[in-house]
mmCIF file of C-alpha atoms in Angstrom:
data_model
loop_
_atom_site.group_PDB
_atom_site.id
_atom_site.type_symbol
_atom_site.label_atom_id
_atom_site.label_comp_id
_atom_site.label_asym_id
_atom_site.label_seq_id
_atom_site.Cartn_x
_atom_site.Cartn_y
_atom_site.Cartn_z
ATOM 1 C CA MET L 1 150.014 146.787 129.907
ATOM 2 C CA SER L 2 151.542 145.035 132.761
ATOM 3 C CA LYS L 3 149.554 143.419 135.390
ATOM 4 C CA ASP L 4 150.308 146.237 137.650
ATOM 5 C CA ASP L 5 148.244 148.470 136.099
ATOM 6 C CA ASN L 6 145.072 146.652 137.153
ATOM 7 C CA TYR L 7 145.932 144.896 140.276
ATOM 8 C CA ASP L 8 148.048 145.317 143.888
ATOM 9 C CA TYR L 9 150.717 143.030 143.738
ATOM 10 C CA ASP L 10 153.119 141.697 146.951
ATOM 11 C CA GLU L 11 156.516 143.172 145.503
ATOM 12 C CA GLU L 12 158.157 140.285 146.603
ATOM 13 C CA THR L 13 155.726 137.069 145.788
ATOM 14 C CA TYR L 14 154.012 138.927 142.797
ATOM 15 C CA ILE L 15 150.742 137.787 144.072
ATOM 16 C CA PRO L 16 147.720 139.907 143.875
ATOM 17 C CA VAL L 17 146.603 141.487 147.246
ATOM 18 C CA TYR L 18 143.038 142.003 147.800
ATOM 19 C CA ARG L 19 141.339 143.788 150.582
ATOM 20 C CA PRO L 20 140.033 141.627 153.241
ATOM 21 C CA LEU L 21 136.056 142.086 153.120
ATOM 22 C CA LYS L 22 135.804 143.581 156.876
ATOM 23 C CA GLU L 23 137.886 146.588 155.455
ATOM 24 C CA ILE L 24 135.602 147.471 152.538
ATOM 25 C CA GLU L 25 133.023 149.822 153.302
ATOM 26 C CA GLN L 26 129.573 150.064 151.271
ATOM 27 C CA TYR L 27 130.191 153.963 150.466
ATOM 28 C CA GLU L 28 133.462 153.617 148.904
ATOM 29 C CA LEU L 29 131.995 152.436 145.505
ATOM 30 C CA VAL L 30 129.276 155.073 145.795
ATOM 31 C CA ASN L 31 131.769 157.914 146.648
ATOM 32 C CA ALA L 32 134.139 156.687 143.894
ATOM 33 C CA LEU L 33 131.317 157.051 141.331
ATOM 34 C CA GLY L 34 130.123 160.242 142.996
ATOM 35 C CA ARG L 35 133.107 162.127 142.280
ATOM 36 C CA LEU L 36 132.394 161.987 138.721
ATOM 37 C CA THR L 37 130.890 165.287 137.211
ATOM 38 C CA PHE L 38 126.998 165.387 137.489
ATOM 39 C CA PHE L 39 126.919 162.003 139.157
ATOM 40 C CA LYS L 40 126.639 163.059 142.815
ATOM 41 C CA ASP L 41 123.802 165.330 142.187
ATOM 42 C CA ASP L 42 121.580 162.925 140.360
ATOM 43 C CA SER L 43 119.607 161.084 143.256
ATOM 44 C CA PHE L 44 118.718 158.204 140.688
ATOM 45 C CA LEU L 45 122.337 157.480 139.736
ATOM 46 C CA ARG L 46 123.375 157.557 143.360
ATOM 47 C CA MET L 47 120.270 155.319 144.200
ATOM 48 C CA GLN L 48 121.720 152.729 141.374
ATOM 49 C CA ALA L 49 125.177 153.145 142.722
ATOM 50 C CA HIS L 50 124.122 152.105 146.552
ATOM 51 C CA ASN L 51 122.151 148.990 144.939
ATOM 52 C CA LEU L 52 125.609 147.907 143.322
ATOM 53 C CA ALA L 53 127.111 148.453 146.469
ATOM 54 C CA LEU L 54 124.927 146.418 148.624
ATOM 55 C CA VAL L 55 125.114 143.474 146.039
ATOM 56 C CA ASP L 56 128.741 143.645 146.021
ATOM 57 C CA LEU L 57 129.153 143.200 149.635
ATOM 58 C CA PHE L 58 126.979 140.071 149.274
ATOM 59 C CA LEU L 59 128.754 138.785 147.008
ATOM 60 C CA MET L 60 132.250 139.285 147.874
ATOM 61 C CA ASP L 61 131.020 137.426 151.257
ATOM 62 C CA LEU L 62 130.032 134.530 148.744
ATOM 63 C CA GLU L 63 132.998 134.613 146.787
ATOM 64 C CA TYR L 64 135.201 133.980 150.027
ATOM 65 C CA LYS L 65 132.890 131.377 151.492
ATOM 66 C CA ILE L 66 133.129 129.532 148.087
ATOM 67 C CA LEU L 67 136.825 129.627 147.816
ATOM 68 C CA ALA L 68 137.209 128.352 151.638
ATOM 69 C CA GLU L 69 134.813 125.438 150.284
ATOM 70 C CA LEU L 70 137.096 124.812 147.038
ATOM 71 C CA ILE L 71 140.154 124.884 149.115
ATOM 72 C CA GLU L 72 138.727 122.528 151.922
ATOM 73 C CA THR L 73 137.242 119.763 149.479
ATOM 74 C CA GLU L 74 139.100 120.340 146.434
ATOM 75 C CA ARG L 75 135.890 120.392 144.491
ATOM 76 C CA THR L 76 134.012 123.117 143.121
ATOM 77 C CA PRO L 77 131.246 124.044 145.310
ATOM 78 C CA LEU L 78 127.548 124.275 143.561
ATOM 79 C CA GLU L 79 127.188 127.629 144.896
ATOM 80 C CA ALA L 80 129.762 128.591 142.145
ATOM 81 C CA MET L 81 126.530 128.568 139.754
ATOM 82 C CA PHE L 82 124.757 130.903 141.332
ATOM 83 C CA LEU L 83 127.741 133.022 141.893
ATOM 84 C CA SER L 84 128.319 133.052 138.148
ATOM 85 C CA ALA L 85 124.773 133.798 137.255
ATOM 86 C CA GLN L 86 124.912 136.653 140.026
ATOM 87 C CA SER L 87 128.307 137.998 138.927
ATOM 88 C CA GLN L 88 127.245 138.608 135.250
ATOM 89 C CA MET L 89 123.896 140.215 136.194
ATOM 90 C CA TRP L 90 126.344 142.633 138.639
ATOM 91 C CA ILE L 91 128.714 143.282 135.723
ATOM 92 C CA PHE L 92 125.861 144.017 133.051
ATOM 93 C CA SER L 93 124.336 146.391 135.936
ATOM 94 C CA ILE L 94 127.566 148.514 136.586
ATOM 95 C CA TYR L 95 128.130 148.519 133.102
ATOM 96 C CA GLU L 96 124.887 150.167 132.173
ATOM 97 C CA LEU L 97 125.134 152.783 134.848
ATOM 98 C CA MET L 98 128.674 153.813 133.883
ATOM 99 C CA ARG L 99 127.319 153.666 130.236
ATOM 100 C CA THR L 100 124.179 155.906 131.137
ATOM 101 C CA TRP L 101 126.629 158.634 132.759
ATOM 102 C CA LYS L 102 129.064 158.394 130.258
ATOM 103 C CA GLN L 103 126.647 158.756 127.461
ATOM 104 C CA ARG L 104 124.765 161.930 129.267
ATOM 105 C CA VAL L 105 127.995 163.692 129.954
ATOM 106 C CA SER L 106 129.532 162.979 126.271
ATOM 107 C CA GLU L 107 126.216 164.724 124.947
ATOM 108 C CA ILE L 108 126.702 167.832 127.233
ATOM 109 C CA VAL L 109 130.461 168.421 125.580
ATOM 110 C CA LYS L 110 129.186 167.825 122.145
ATOM 111 C CA TRP L 111 126.336 170.216 122.840
ATOM 112 C CA SER L 112 128.503 172.760 124.516
ATOM 113 C CA LYS L 113 131.369 173.057 121.728
ATOM 114 C CA ALA L 114 128.625 172.943 119.011
ATOM 115 C CA GLY L 115 126.734 175.679 120.566
ATOM 116 C CA GLY L 116 123.625 173.595 121.095
ATOM 117 C CA LEU L 117 123.071 173.865 124.939
ATOM 118 C CA GLU L 118 120.554 176.684 124.769
ATOM 119 C CA LEU L 119 118.458 174.827 122.421
ATOM 120 C CA LYS L 120 118.776 171.731 124.365
ATOM 121 C CA ILE L 121 117.669 173.423 127.545
ATOM 122 C CA LYS L 122 114.558 174.954 125.730
ATOM 123 C CA TYR L 123 113.901 171.589 124.576
ATOM 124 C CA TYR L 124 113.840 169.834 127.895
ATOM 125 C CA GLU L 125 111.974 172.816 129.575
ATOM 126 C CA GLU L 126 109.128 172.684 126.939
ATOM 127 C CA MET L 127 106.874 170.285 128.227
ATOM 128 C CA GLY L 128 103.740 172.148 129.315
ATOM 129 C CA TYR L 129 103.968 170.120 132.547
ATOM 130 C CA ASN L 130 106.770 169.700 135.337
ATOM 131 C CA GLN L 131 108.666 166.697 134.332
ATOM 132 C CA GLN L 132 111.259 166.530 136.906
ATOM 133 C CA GLY L 133 113.814 164.494 135.090
ATOM 134 C CA ARG L 134 113.856 166.605 132.296
ATOM 135 C CA LEU L 135 114.217 169.878 134.461
ATOM 136 C CA ARG L 136 117.013 168.323 136.189
ATOM 137 C CA ARG L 137 119.003 167.848 132.893
ATOM 138 C CA ALA L 138 117.985 171.433 132.406
ATOM 139 C CA LYS L 139 119.367 172.808 135.481
ATOM 140 C CA GLN L 140 122.821 170.628 134.684
ATOM 141 C CA LEU L 141 122.870 172.468 130.881
ATOM 142 C CA LYS L 142 122.425 175.853 132.500
ATOM 143 C CA GLN L 143 125.295 175.260 135.095
ATOM 144 C CA VAL L 144 127.568 174.366 132.144
ATOM 145 C CA LEU L 145 126.277 177.348 130.077
ATOM 146 C CA ALA L 146 127.159 179.436 132.805
ATOM 147 C CA ASP L 147 130.521 177.591 133.887
ATOM 148 C CA LYS L 148 132.560 176.513 130.497
ATOM 149 C CA SER L 149 135.150 175.048 132.986
ATOM 150 C CA ILE L 150 132.634 172.031 133.394
ATOM 151 C CA VAL L 151 133.392 170.786 130.173
ATOM 152 C CA GLY L 152 136.793 170.451 130.925
ATOM 153 C CA ALA L 153 136.250 168.706 133.995
ATOM 154 C CA ILE L 154 133.986 166.132 132.477
ATOM 155 C CA GLU L 155 136.594 165.466 129.724
ATOM 156 C CA ASN L 156 138.880 164.506 132.682
ATOM 157 C CA ASP L 157 136.323 162.425 134.256
ATOM 158 C CA LEU L 158 136.279 160.511 130.726
ATOM 159 C CA ARG L 159 139.983 160.199 130.706
ATOM 160 C CA LEU L 160 139.587 158.864 134.555
ATOM 161 C CA ILE L 161 137.445 156.318 133.685
ATOM 162 C CA HIS L 162 138.872 155.307 130.434
ATOM 163 C CA VAL L 163 140.434 152.290 131.509
ATOM 164 C CA VAL L 164 138.103 150.880 134.137
ATOM 165 C CA TYR L 165 135.205 151.398 131.126
ATOM 166 C CA SER L 166 137.114 150.086 128.301
ATOM 167 C CA ARG L 167 137.469 146.803 130.088
ATOM 168 C CA LEU L 168 134.228 146.858 131.652
ATOM 169 C CA GLU L 169 132.980 147.032 128.273
ATOM 170 C CA ALA L 170 134.825 144.439 126.694
ATOM 171 C CA ILE L 171 133.762 141.807 129.338
ATOM 172 C CA ARG L 172 130.176 142.686 129.147
ATOM 173 C CA VAL L 173 130.011 142.658 125.242
ATOM 174 C CA LEU L 174 131.860 139.105 125.622
ATOM 175 C CA MET L 175 129.274 138.021 127.993
ATOM 176 C CA ALA L 176 126.126 139.318 126.469
ATOM 177 C CA LYS L 177 126.781 139.495 122.841
ATOM 178 C CA HIS L 178 129.509 136.649 122.630
ATOM 179 C CA GLU L 179 131.455 138.870 120.448
ATOM 180 C CA LEU L 180 134.361 141.451 120.690
ATOM 181 C CA VAL L 181 133.675 144.775 121.439
ATOM 182 C CA GLY L 182 133.301 146.918 118.336
ATOM 183 C CA ASN L 183 133.440 144.013 116.274
ATOM 184 C CA PRO L 184 129.867 142.334 115.548
ATOM 185 C CA LYS L 185 131.325 140.130 112.956
ATOM 186 C CA SER L 186 133.491 138.513 115.468
ATOM 187 C CA VAL L 187 133.141 135.217 117.593
ATOM 188 C CA ALA L 188 134.021 134.976 121.460
ATOM 189 C CA PHE L 189 136.057 132.320 122.404
ATOM 190 C CA MET L 190 134.679 131.517 125.726
ATOM 191 C CA PRO L 191 131.703 133.745 126.586
ATOM 192 C CA GLY L 192 130.872 133.863 130.126
ATOM 193 C CA TYR L 193 133.274 131.004 131.462
ATOM 194 C CA GLY L 194 134.960 131.910 134.572
ATOM 195 C CA ARG L 195 137.109 130.139 137.057
ATOM 196 C CA ILE L 196 137.251 130.423 140.697
ATOM 197 C CA ASN L 197 140.279 133.200 141.887
ATOM 198 C CA ARG L 198 142.364 131.481 144.062
ATOM 199 C CA TRP L 199 143.135 134.671 146.073
ATOM 200 C CA CYS L 200 139.436 135.937 146.584
ATOM 201 C CA GLY L 201 136.976 133.420 145.237
ATOM 202 C CA SER L 202 135.691 136.004 142.605
ATOM 203 C CA LEU L 203 135.469 134.124 139.081
ATOM 204 C CA ASP L 204 138.301 135.094 136.475
ATOM 205 C CA TYR L 205 137.126 135.690 133.021
ATOM 206 C CA GLU L 206 139.184 135.650 129.887
ATOM 207 C CA LEU L 207 139.443 139.077 128.081
ATOM 208 C CA GLU L 208 140.518 138.953 124.307
ATOM 209 C CA ASN L 209 140.767 140.848 121.191
ATOM 210 C CA GLU L 210 141.046 139.281 117.682
ATOM 211 C CA THR L 211 144.572 137.826 118.048
ATOM 212 C CA ALA L 212 145.011 136.365 121.839
ATOM 213 C CA ILE L 213 144.026 136.376 125.126
ATOM 214 C CA ILE L 214 145.071 139.621 126.613
ATOM 215 C CA GLY L 215 144.208 139.234 130.254
ATOM 216 C CA TYR L 216 141.721 138.375 132.938
ATOM 217 C CA ILE L 217 139.135 140.208 134.579
ATOM 218 C CA SER L 218 136.916 139.313 137.617
ATOM 219 C CA ARG L 219 133.528 141.250 139.382
ATOM 220 C CA ARG L 220 135.814 141.662 142.092
ATOM 221 C CA ASP L 221 138.506 143.383 139.876
ATOM 222 C CA ILE L 222 135.913 145.706 138.394
ATOM 223 C CA ALA L 223 134.357 146.705 141.604
ATOM 224 C CA ASP L 224 138.074 147.315 143.222
ATOM 225 C CA GLU L 225 138.834 149.400 140.163
ATOM 226 C CA VAL L 226 135.819 151.475 140.526
ATOM 227 C CA ARG L 227 136.308 152.053 143.889
ATOM 228 C CA GLY L 228 140.090 153.059 143.077
ATOM 229 C CA LEU L 229 138.905 156.137 141.130
ATOM 230 C CA ILE L 230 138.029 158.207 144.286
ATOM 231 C CA LYS L 231 142.315 158.479 144.327
ATOM 232 C CA ALA L 232 143.206 158.225 140.449
ATOM 233 C CA THR L 233 144.162 160.780 138.171
ATOM 234 C CA PRO L 234 143.164 161.103 134.328
ATOM 235 C CA MET L 235 145.091 159.731 131.739
ATOM 236 C CA SER L 236 146.672 161.906 129.433
ATOM 237 C CA GLU L 237 145.477 161.489 125.648
ATOM 238 C CA GLU L 238 148.700 159.692 124.595
ATOM 239 C CA ASP L 239 148.015 157.052 126.981
ATOM 240 C CA VAL L 240 144.486 156.756 126.148
ATOM 241 C CA LYS L 241 145.440 156.029 122.680
ATOM 242 C CA ALA L 242 148.275 153.449 123.736
ATOM 243 C CA PHE L 243 145.738 151.597 126.163
ATOM 244 C CA ASP L 244 143.375 151.625 123.117
ATOM 245 C CA LEU L 245 145.978 149.950 120.826
ATOM 246 C CA TYR L 246 146.594 147.605 123.561
ATOM 247 C CA MET L 247 143.151 146.355 123.938
ATOM 248 C CA ARG L 248 142.635 145.982 120.164
ATOM 249 C CA GLY L 249 146.078 144.247 119.643
ATOM 250 C CA PRO L 250 147.075 143.730 115.833
ATOM 251 C CA LYS L 251 144.648 142.340 113.035
ATOM 252 C CA PRO L 252 145.076 138.573 112.503
ATOM 253 C CA ASN L 253 146.689 139.151 108.824
ATOM 254 C CA LYS L 254 149.407 141.201 110.437
ATOM 255 C CA LEU L 255 150.287 138.515 112.860
ATOM 256 C CA LYS L 256 152.812 137.311 110.562
ATOM 257 C CA ASP L 257 154.841 140.435 110.686
ATOM 258 C CA LEU L 258 155.479 139.836 114.183
ATOM 259 C CA PHE L 259 157.393 136.282 113.928
#
């Protein structure tokens, strides 16, 4: 997977291009997430998306200020410690928001294919009182029961977010658990350590698998990739498998076969 798949680069200099802060609107991140099935009509998911968008703008401003001070003084500003802490908290938060949506709609697909929607609707509605959260879930399931094309839309959305979510999950697990995603026996190389990106000021973190450092990702990269979902198209199943293979890399005992 080339760098061009994750970032915009100048065609002549191959320097990453980040949009100026003044051109980025708060609604962009919210609208991008809002295109996902059953996200926009959930007021609490939207509320969390707005929170993330507000903090994103605040952190971008701080990132550029820290970068400017680094260039001027040739020393890492003390504020970089605060930026590091807030960047990790923002990454954890957007991961949990996307994980919540992903888990919820994945269950809807599973229940629909297993013929269990009516039982789940009954489960959500039989509380004896009006619990609005459960009633909202029941309403969504009734929509799927009435229109099975929604399942296809969800599956498209899951492929749409696959790269963004997989990279986000990988760095979140590295930071939070100090291990590799899907491998609880592993030990991360440098979990949570970031270097100031020379183009946007966000902290670059290493992405790794069992055999190598496979790239870098920053909080800004994640935010831009999420914003980019508004115009993105779903991956094919073949591309999903190829990307997953790239992320996993070869097993350590297979490295000798590469040389």
